[in-house]
Coordinates of C-alpha atoms and ligand atoms in Angstrom, one line a residue:
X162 CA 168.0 250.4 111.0
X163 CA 169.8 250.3 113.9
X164 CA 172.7 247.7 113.6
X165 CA 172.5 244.5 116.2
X166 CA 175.2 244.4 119.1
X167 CA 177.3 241.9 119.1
X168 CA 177.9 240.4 122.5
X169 CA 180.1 238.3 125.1
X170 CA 180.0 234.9 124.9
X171 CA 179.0 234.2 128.5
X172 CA 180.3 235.4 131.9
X173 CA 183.6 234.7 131.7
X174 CA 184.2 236.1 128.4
X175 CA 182.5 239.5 129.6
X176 CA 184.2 239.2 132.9
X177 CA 187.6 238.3 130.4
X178 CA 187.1 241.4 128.7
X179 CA 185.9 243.8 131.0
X180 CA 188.9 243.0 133.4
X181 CA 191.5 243.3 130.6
X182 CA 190.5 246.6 129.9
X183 CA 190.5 247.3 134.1
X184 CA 193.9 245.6 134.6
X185 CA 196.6 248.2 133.5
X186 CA 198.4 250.7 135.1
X187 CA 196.0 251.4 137.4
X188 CA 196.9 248.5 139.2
X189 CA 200.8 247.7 138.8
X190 CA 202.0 251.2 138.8
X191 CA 199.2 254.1 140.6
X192 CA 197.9 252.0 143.7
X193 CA 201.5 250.6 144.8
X194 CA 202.9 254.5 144.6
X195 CA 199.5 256.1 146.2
X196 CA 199.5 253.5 149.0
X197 CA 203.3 253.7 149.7
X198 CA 202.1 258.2 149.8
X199 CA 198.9 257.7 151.7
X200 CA 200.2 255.9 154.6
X201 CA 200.3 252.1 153.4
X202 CA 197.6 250.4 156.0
X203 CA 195.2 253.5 156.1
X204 CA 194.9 253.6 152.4
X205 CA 194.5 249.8 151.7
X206 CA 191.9 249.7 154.1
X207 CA 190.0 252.6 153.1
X208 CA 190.5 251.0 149.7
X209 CA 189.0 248.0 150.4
X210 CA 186.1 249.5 152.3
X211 CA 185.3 251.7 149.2
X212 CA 185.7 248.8 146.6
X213 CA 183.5 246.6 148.3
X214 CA 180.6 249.4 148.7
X215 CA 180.5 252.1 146.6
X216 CA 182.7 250.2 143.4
X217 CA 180.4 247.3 143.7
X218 CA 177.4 249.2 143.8
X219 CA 178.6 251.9 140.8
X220 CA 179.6 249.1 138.7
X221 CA 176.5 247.1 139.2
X222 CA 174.9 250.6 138.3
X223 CA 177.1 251.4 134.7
X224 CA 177.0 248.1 133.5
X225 CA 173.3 247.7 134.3
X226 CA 172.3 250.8 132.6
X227 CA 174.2 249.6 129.6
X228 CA 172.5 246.5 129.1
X229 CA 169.5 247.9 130.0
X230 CA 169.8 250.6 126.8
X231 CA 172.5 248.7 124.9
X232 CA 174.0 251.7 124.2
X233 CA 177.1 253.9 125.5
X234 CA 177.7 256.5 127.6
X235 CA 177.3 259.3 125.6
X236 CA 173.8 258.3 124.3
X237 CA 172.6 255.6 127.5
X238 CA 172.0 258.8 129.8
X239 CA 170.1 260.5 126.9
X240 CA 167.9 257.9 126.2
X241 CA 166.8 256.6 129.4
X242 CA 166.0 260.7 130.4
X243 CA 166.2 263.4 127.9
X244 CA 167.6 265.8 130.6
X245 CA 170.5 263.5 131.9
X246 CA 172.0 263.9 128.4
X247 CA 174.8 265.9 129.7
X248 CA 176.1 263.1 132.5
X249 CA 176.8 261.2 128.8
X250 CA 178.9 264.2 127.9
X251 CA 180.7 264.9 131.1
X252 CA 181.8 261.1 131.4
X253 CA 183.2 261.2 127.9
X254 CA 185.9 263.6 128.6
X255 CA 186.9 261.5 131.1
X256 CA 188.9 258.8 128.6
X257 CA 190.3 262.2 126.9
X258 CA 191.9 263.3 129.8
X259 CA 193.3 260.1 130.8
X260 CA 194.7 258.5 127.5
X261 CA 197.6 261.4 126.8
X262 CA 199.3 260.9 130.0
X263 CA 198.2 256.7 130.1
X264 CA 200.8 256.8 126.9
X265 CA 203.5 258.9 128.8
X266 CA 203.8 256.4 131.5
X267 CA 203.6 253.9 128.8
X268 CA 206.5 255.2 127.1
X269 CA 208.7 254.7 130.0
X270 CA 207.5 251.2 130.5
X271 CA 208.5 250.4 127.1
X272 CA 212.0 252.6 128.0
X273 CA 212.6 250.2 130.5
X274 CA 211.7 247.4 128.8
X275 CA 214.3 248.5 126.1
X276 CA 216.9 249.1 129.0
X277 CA 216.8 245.5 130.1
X278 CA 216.9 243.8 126.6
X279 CA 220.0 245.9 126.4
X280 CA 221.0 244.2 129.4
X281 CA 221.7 247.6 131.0
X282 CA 219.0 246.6 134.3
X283 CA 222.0 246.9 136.8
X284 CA 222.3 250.4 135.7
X285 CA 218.6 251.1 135.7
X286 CA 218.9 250.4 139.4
X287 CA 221.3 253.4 139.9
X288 CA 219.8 256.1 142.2
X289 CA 219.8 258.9 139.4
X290 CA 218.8 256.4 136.2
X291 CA 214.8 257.0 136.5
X292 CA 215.2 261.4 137.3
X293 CA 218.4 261.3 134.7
X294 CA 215.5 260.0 132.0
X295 CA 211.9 261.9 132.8
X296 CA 214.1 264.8 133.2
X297 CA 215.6 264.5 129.2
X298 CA 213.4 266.6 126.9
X299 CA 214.0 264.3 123.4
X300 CA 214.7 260.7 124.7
X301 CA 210.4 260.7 126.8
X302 CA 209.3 262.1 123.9
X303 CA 210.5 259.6 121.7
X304 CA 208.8 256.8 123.8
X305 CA 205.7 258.1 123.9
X306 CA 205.5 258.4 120.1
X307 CA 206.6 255.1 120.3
X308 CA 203.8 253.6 122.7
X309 CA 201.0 256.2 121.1
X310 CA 202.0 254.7 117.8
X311 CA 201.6 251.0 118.6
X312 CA 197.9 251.9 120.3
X313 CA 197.2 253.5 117.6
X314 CA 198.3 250.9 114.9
X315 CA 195.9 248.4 116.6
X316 CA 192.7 250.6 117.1
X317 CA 193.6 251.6 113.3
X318 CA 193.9 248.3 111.9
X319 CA 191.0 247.1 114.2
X320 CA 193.0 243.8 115.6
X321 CA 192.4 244.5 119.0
X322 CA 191.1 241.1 119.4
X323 CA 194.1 239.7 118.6
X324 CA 196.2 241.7 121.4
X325 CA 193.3 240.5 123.9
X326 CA 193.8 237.4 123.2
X327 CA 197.5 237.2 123.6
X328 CA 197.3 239.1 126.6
X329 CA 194.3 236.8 128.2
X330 CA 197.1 234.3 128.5
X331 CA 199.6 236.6 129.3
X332 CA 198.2 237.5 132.6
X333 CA 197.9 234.6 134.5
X334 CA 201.9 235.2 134.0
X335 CA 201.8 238.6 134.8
X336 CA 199.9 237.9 138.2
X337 CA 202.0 234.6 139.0
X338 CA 205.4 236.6 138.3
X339 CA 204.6 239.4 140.7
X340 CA 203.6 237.1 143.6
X341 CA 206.6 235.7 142.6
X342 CA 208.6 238.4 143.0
X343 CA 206.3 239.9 146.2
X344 CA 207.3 236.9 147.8
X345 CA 210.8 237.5 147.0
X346 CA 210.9 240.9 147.8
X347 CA 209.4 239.6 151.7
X348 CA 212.7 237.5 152.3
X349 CA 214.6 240.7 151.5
X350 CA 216.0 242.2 155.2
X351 CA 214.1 244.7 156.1
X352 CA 210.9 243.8 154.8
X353 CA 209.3 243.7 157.4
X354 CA 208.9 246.9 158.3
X355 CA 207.3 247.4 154.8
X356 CA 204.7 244.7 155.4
X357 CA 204.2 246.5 158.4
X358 CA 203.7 250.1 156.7
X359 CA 201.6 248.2 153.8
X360 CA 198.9 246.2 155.8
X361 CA 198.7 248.1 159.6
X362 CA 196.4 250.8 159.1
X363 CA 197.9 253.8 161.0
X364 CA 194.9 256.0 162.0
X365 CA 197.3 259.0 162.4
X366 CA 198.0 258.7 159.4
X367 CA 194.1 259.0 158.3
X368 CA 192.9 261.9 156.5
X369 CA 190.1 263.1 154.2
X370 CA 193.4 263.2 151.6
X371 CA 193.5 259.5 151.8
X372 CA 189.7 258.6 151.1
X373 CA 189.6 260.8 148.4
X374 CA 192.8 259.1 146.9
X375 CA 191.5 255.7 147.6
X376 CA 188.3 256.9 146.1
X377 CA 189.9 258.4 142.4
X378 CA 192.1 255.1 142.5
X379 CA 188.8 252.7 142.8
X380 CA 187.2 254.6 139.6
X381 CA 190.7 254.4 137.6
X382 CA 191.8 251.1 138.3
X383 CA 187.9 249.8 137.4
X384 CA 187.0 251.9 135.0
X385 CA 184.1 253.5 137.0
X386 CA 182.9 256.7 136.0
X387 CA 184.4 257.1 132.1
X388 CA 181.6 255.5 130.3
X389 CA 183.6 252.3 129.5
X390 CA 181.6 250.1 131.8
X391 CA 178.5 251.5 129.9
X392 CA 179.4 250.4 126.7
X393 CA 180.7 246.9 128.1
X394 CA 177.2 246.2 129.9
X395 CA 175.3 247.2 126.4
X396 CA 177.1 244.0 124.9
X397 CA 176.9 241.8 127.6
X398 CA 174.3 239.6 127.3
X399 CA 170.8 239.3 129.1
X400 CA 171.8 235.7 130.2
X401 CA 174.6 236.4 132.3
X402 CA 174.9 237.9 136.0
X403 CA 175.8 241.3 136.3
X404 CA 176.2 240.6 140.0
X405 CA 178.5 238.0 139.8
X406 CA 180.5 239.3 137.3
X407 CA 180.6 243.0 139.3
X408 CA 182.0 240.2 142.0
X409 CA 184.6 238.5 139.7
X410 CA 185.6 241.7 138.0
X411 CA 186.2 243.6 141.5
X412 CA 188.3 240.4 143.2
X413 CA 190.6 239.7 140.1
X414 CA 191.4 243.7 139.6
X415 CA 191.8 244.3 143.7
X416 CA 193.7 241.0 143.7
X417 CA 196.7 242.5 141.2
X418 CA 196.5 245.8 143.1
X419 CA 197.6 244.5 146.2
X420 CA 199.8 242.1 144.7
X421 CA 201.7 244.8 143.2
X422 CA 201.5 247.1 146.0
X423 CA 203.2 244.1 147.8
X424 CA 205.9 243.8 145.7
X425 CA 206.6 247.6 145.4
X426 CA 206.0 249.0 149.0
X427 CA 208.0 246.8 151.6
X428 CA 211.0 247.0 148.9
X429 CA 211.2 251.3 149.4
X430 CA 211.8 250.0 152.9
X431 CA 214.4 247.0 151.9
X432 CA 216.2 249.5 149.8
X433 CA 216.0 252.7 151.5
X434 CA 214.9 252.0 155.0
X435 CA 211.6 253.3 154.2
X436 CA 212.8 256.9 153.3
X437 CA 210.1 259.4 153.5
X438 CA 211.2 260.8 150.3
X439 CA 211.0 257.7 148.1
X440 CA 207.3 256.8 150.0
X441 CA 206.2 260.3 148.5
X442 CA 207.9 259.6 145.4
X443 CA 204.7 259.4 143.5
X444 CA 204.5 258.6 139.8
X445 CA 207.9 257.2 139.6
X446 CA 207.6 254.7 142.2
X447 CA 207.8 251.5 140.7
X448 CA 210.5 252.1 137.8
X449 CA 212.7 253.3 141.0
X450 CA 212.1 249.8 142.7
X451 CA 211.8 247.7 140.3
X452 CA 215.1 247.6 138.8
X453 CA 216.7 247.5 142.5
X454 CA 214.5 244.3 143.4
X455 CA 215.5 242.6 140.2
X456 CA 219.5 243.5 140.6
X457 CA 219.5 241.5 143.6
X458 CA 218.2 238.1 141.7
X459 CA 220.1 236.0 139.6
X460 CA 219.0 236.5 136.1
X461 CA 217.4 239.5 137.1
X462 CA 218.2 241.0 133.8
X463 CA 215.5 238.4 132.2
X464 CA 212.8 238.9 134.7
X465 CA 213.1 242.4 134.0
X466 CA 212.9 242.0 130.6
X467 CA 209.7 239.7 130.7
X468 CA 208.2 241.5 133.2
X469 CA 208.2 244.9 131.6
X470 CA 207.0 243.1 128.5
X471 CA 204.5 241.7 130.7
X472 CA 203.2 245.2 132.0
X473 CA 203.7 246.6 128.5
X474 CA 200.5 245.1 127.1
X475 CA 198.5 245.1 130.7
X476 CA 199.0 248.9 129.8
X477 CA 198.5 248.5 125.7
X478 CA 195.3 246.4 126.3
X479 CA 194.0 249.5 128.8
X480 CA 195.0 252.1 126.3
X481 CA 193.7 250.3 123.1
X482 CA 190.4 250.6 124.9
X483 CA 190.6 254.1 125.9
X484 CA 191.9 255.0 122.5
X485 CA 188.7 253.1 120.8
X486 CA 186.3 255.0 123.5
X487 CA 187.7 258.2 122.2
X488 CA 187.7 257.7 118.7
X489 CA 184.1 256.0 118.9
X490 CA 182.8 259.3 121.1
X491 CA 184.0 261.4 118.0
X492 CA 182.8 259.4 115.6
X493 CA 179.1 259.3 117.1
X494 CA 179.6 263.2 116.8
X495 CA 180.7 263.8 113.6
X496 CA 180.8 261.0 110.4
X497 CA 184.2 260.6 109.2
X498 CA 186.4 258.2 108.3
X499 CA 187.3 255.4 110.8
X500 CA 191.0 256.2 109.8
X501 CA 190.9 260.1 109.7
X502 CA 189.3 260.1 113.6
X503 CA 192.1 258.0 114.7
X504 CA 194.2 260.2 113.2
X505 CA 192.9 263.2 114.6
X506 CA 192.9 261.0 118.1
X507 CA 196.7 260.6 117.6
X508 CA 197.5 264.3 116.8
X509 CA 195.3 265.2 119.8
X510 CA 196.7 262.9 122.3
X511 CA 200.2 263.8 121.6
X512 CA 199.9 267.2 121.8
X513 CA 198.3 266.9 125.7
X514 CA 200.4 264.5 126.5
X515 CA 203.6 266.4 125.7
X516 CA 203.2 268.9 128.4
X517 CA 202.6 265.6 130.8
X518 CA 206.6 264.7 129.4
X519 CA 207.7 267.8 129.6
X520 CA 206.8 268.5 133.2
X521 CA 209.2 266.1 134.6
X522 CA 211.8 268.1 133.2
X523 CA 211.9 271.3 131.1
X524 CA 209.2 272.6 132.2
X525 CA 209.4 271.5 136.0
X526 CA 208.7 274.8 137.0
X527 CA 205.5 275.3 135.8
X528 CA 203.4 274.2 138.1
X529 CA 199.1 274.1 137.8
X530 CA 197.9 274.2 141.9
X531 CA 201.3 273.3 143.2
X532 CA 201.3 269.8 140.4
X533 CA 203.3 269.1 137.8
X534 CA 201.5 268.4 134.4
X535 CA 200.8 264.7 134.5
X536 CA 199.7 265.0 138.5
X537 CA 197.3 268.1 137.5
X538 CA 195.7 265.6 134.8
X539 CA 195.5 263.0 136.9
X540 CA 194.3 265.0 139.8
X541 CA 191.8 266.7 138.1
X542 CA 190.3 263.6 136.1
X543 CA 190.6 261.0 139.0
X544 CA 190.0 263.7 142.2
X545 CA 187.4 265.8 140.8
X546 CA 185.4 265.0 137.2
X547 CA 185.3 261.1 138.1
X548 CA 183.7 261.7 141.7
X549 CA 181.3 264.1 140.4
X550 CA 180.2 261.8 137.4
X551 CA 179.9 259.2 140.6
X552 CA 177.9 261.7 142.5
X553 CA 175.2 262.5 139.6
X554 CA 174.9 258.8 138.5
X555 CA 174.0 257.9 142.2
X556 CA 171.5 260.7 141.9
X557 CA 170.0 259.8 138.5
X558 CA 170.0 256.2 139.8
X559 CA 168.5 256.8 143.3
X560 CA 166.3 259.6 142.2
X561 CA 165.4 260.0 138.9
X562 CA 165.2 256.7 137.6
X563 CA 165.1 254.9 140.3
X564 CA 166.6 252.2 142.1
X565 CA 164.3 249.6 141.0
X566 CA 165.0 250.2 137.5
X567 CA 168.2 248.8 137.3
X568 CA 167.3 245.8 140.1
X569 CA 165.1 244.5 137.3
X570 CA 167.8 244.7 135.0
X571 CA 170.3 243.1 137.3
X572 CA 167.5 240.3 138.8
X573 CA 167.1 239.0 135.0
X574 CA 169.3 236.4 135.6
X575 CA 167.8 235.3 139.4
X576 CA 167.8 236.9 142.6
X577 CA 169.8 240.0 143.0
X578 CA 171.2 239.7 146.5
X579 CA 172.6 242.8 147.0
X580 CA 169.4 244.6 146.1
X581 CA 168.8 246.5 149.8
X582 CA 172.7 247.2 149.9
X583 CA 172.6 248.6 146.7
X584 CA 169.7 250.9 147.0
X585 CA 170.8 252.3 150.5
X586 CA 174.5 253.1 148.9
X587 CA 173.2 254.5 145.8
X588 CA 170.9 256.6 147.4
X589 CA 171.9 257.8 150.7
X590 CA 175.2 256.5 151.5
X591 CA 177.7 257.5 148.5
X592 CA 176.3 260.6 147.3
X593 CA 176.3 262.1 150.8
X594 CA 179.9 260.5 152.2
X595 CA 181.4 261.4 147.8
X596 CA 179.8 265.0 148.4
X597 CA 181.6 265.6 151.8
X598 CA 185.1 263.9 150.0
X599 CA 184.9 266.3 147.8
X600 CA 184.1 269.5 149.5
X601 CA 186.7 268.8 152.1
X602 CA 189.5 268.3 149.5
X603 CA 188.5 271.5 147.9
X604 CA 188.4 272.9 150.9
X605 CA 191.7 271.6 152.2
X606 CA 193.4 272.7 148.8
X607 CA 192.0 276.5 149.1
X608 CA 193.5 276.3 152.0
X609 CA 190.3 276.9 154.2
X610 CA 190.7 273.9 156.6
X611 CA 193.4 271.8 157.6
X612 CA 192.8 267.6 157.2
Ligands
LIG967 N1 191.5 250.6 134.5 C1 192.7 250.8 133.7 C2 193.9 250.7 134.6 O1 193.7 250.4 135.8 O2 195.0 250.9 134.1 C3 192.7 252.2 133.0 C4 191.6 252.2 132.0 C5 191.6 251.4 130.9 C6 190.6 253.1 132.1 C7 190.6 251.4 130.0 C8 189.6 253.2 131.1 C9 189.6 252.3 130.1 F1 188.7 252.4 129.2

């Protein structure tokens, strides 16, 4: 007998928990860095335009099909067509991809973190402090055992409701803190210029590069496209608004994005009058900002401290989730132990994420299509798997099951608004404009054509 799902209570506990799992690093440390490399305006703009079309209507879409089977991505595909099973598959490796290099980045955070409580943050703002560390071969390493350890000790002991809660009232703080410091960061000389560069879009700066960036950085940051949503819409209940909460979900997880993109991006140009270098500096953004915004403050030492505390479980409640979606996918797969999986999860995710560490330094040289280990995950998971999981679920939607399908689902609790909107994305409008995204960037990386 199949086992009943427990469920949400309510919206706002599924809107609680499906943005604590969205809120993580996607937001607070890969937007600010991608819009600071894609040409500030032009990228928060194309961001915007993509979350409020194509991540409204995929989420309404996942979290629909969920509640609609009440069952996750690996099986939901499966059951609602026999020969869709694969899309199940294909979304799964998604989280597998994504968790190793998740923990390297959240090993520095809690690096950082450390740094601060030591009260070294005034050295932490030195030009060389963030390459002197990545580029270390034991010192990363050890973090990342660190932060892989402490994910795994909640999935293991199975208290993640315990971390959720603390961190549902630790993010109010987390979001009030950064405006804080945004705001801050704005009085700064110089600023202005980087509020400039953030919210002008520059169409010269436009390129098919940007959309599809804007694009992988709308699936991370919400989760689209790696099953998650699936398995949150199979325990939502059949009370509550999908379209609401689709609403809810997108504002809140947008809202932190830009906040942090506003503390981050103007301060490259307070600190290094916008140096070209620094806005390409990609992953390593926001530990080289950070620590230069909160030298100049009085106290800065303890806003460090609490606010890489802060980010530290934005970033465990994301990778608690991804760990559980992982060890859940192998489980369905093969019966073992609850324990023994994790374990097997653990060994596996530190033994891809070492060559993530290692790129930074030791092995800088080895390079996969001109990236570095951690970019060639990311690239590959968020640039290429993600939009083509996108691209067959708008098909298996618009075509094989049918628009209308879901509608029902969604219209259970009242009118669904959106309905015509949704359809005509779903079925013309994001396969064909996600299709050309993606041929272009191929394109463009082989080489063939210059955008
Ligand atoms: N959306 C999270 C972030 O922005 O950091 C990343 C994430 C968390 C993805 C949990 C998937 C997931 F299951």
């Amino acid at each position: 007998m199949e086992k009943k799902r427990s469920s949400f209570t309510g919206r706002i506990g599924f809107v609680f928990a499906a943005a604590g799992s969205a809120v993580g690093l996607g937001n607070l440390w890969r937007f600010p860095y991608l819009a600071a490399k894609y040409g500030g305006g032009i990228f928060l703009l194309s961001y915007v335009i993509l979350a409020v079309t194509f991540g409204f209507a995929l989420m309404l879409a996942e979290i629909s099909i969920g509640r609609k089977t009440g069952k996750s991505a690996i099986e939901a595909y499966g059951s609602l067509n026999k020969k869709w099973g694969f899309l199940g598959k294909l979304t799964s490796i998604v989280p597998m991809i994504i968790l190793p290099y998740y923990c390297v980045i959240g090993g520095w955070v809690i690096k950082y973190f450390v740094t601060f409580v030591s009260g070294q943050g005034k050295a932490a703002a030195e030009a060389n402090f963030f390459t002197g560390f990545i580029s270390k071969t034991g010192e990363p390493i050890v973090w990342l055992f660190v932060y892989i350890a402490l994910t795994a000790v909640v999935v293991m002991l199975g208290v993640e409701k315990g971390i959720e809660k603390f961190s549902k009232v630790l993010m109010p703080v987390l979001v009030a803190l950064s405006l804080g410091i945004a705001i801050y960061t704005l009085t700064l000389p110089g600023a202005g210029a980087g509020v400039k560069y953030y919210f002008m879009p520059d169409f010269d700066k436009f390129s098919v590069m940007t959309v599809l960036a804007a694009l992988g950085q709308l699936f991370y940051s919400l989760s689209i496209s790696m099953g998650i949503l699936i398995t949150y819409g199979s325990y939502m209940p059949k009370n509550t608004s999908i379209e609401k909460s689709v609403h809810q979900i997108e504002l809140f997880d947008s809202g932190i994005a830009i906040i942090a993109g506003l503390m981050i991006v103007p301060s490259v140009f307070v600190f290094t009058g916008g140096n070209e270098d620094m806005l390409q500096a990609g992953a390593g953004l926001m530990f080289e900002m950070l620590p230069r915004i909160f030298s100049t403050i009085p106290l800065g030492n303890i806003i460090g401290v609490v606010f890489f505390l802060l980010v530290f479980f934005a970033a465990l409640t994301s990778s608690i989730s991804l760990m559980e979606t992982v060890v859940s996918i192998i489980q369905d797969k093969i019966h073992i132990k609850r324990t023994t999986t994790c374990l097997i999860v653990v060994a596996g995710c530190t033994l891809f994420a070492l060559p993530s560490t290692l790129g930074f330094g030791l092995w800088e040289n080895i390079k996969i299509f001109g990236l570095n280990f951690l970019d060639f995950f990311d690239f590959i998971s968020n640039s290429v798997i993600m939009p083509i999981v996108a691209l067959l679920t708008c098909i298996f939607v618009g075509y094989v099951i049918k628009p209308k399908t879901l509608s029902e689902e969604i219209a259970l609790t009242g009118k669904f608004k959106s309905e015509k909107i949704f359809t005509v994305i779903i079925k013309y409008i994001a396969p064909v404009c996600i299709l050309a995204i993606l041929i272009s960037s191929v394109l463009n990386g082989l080489g063939v054509i210059k955008i």
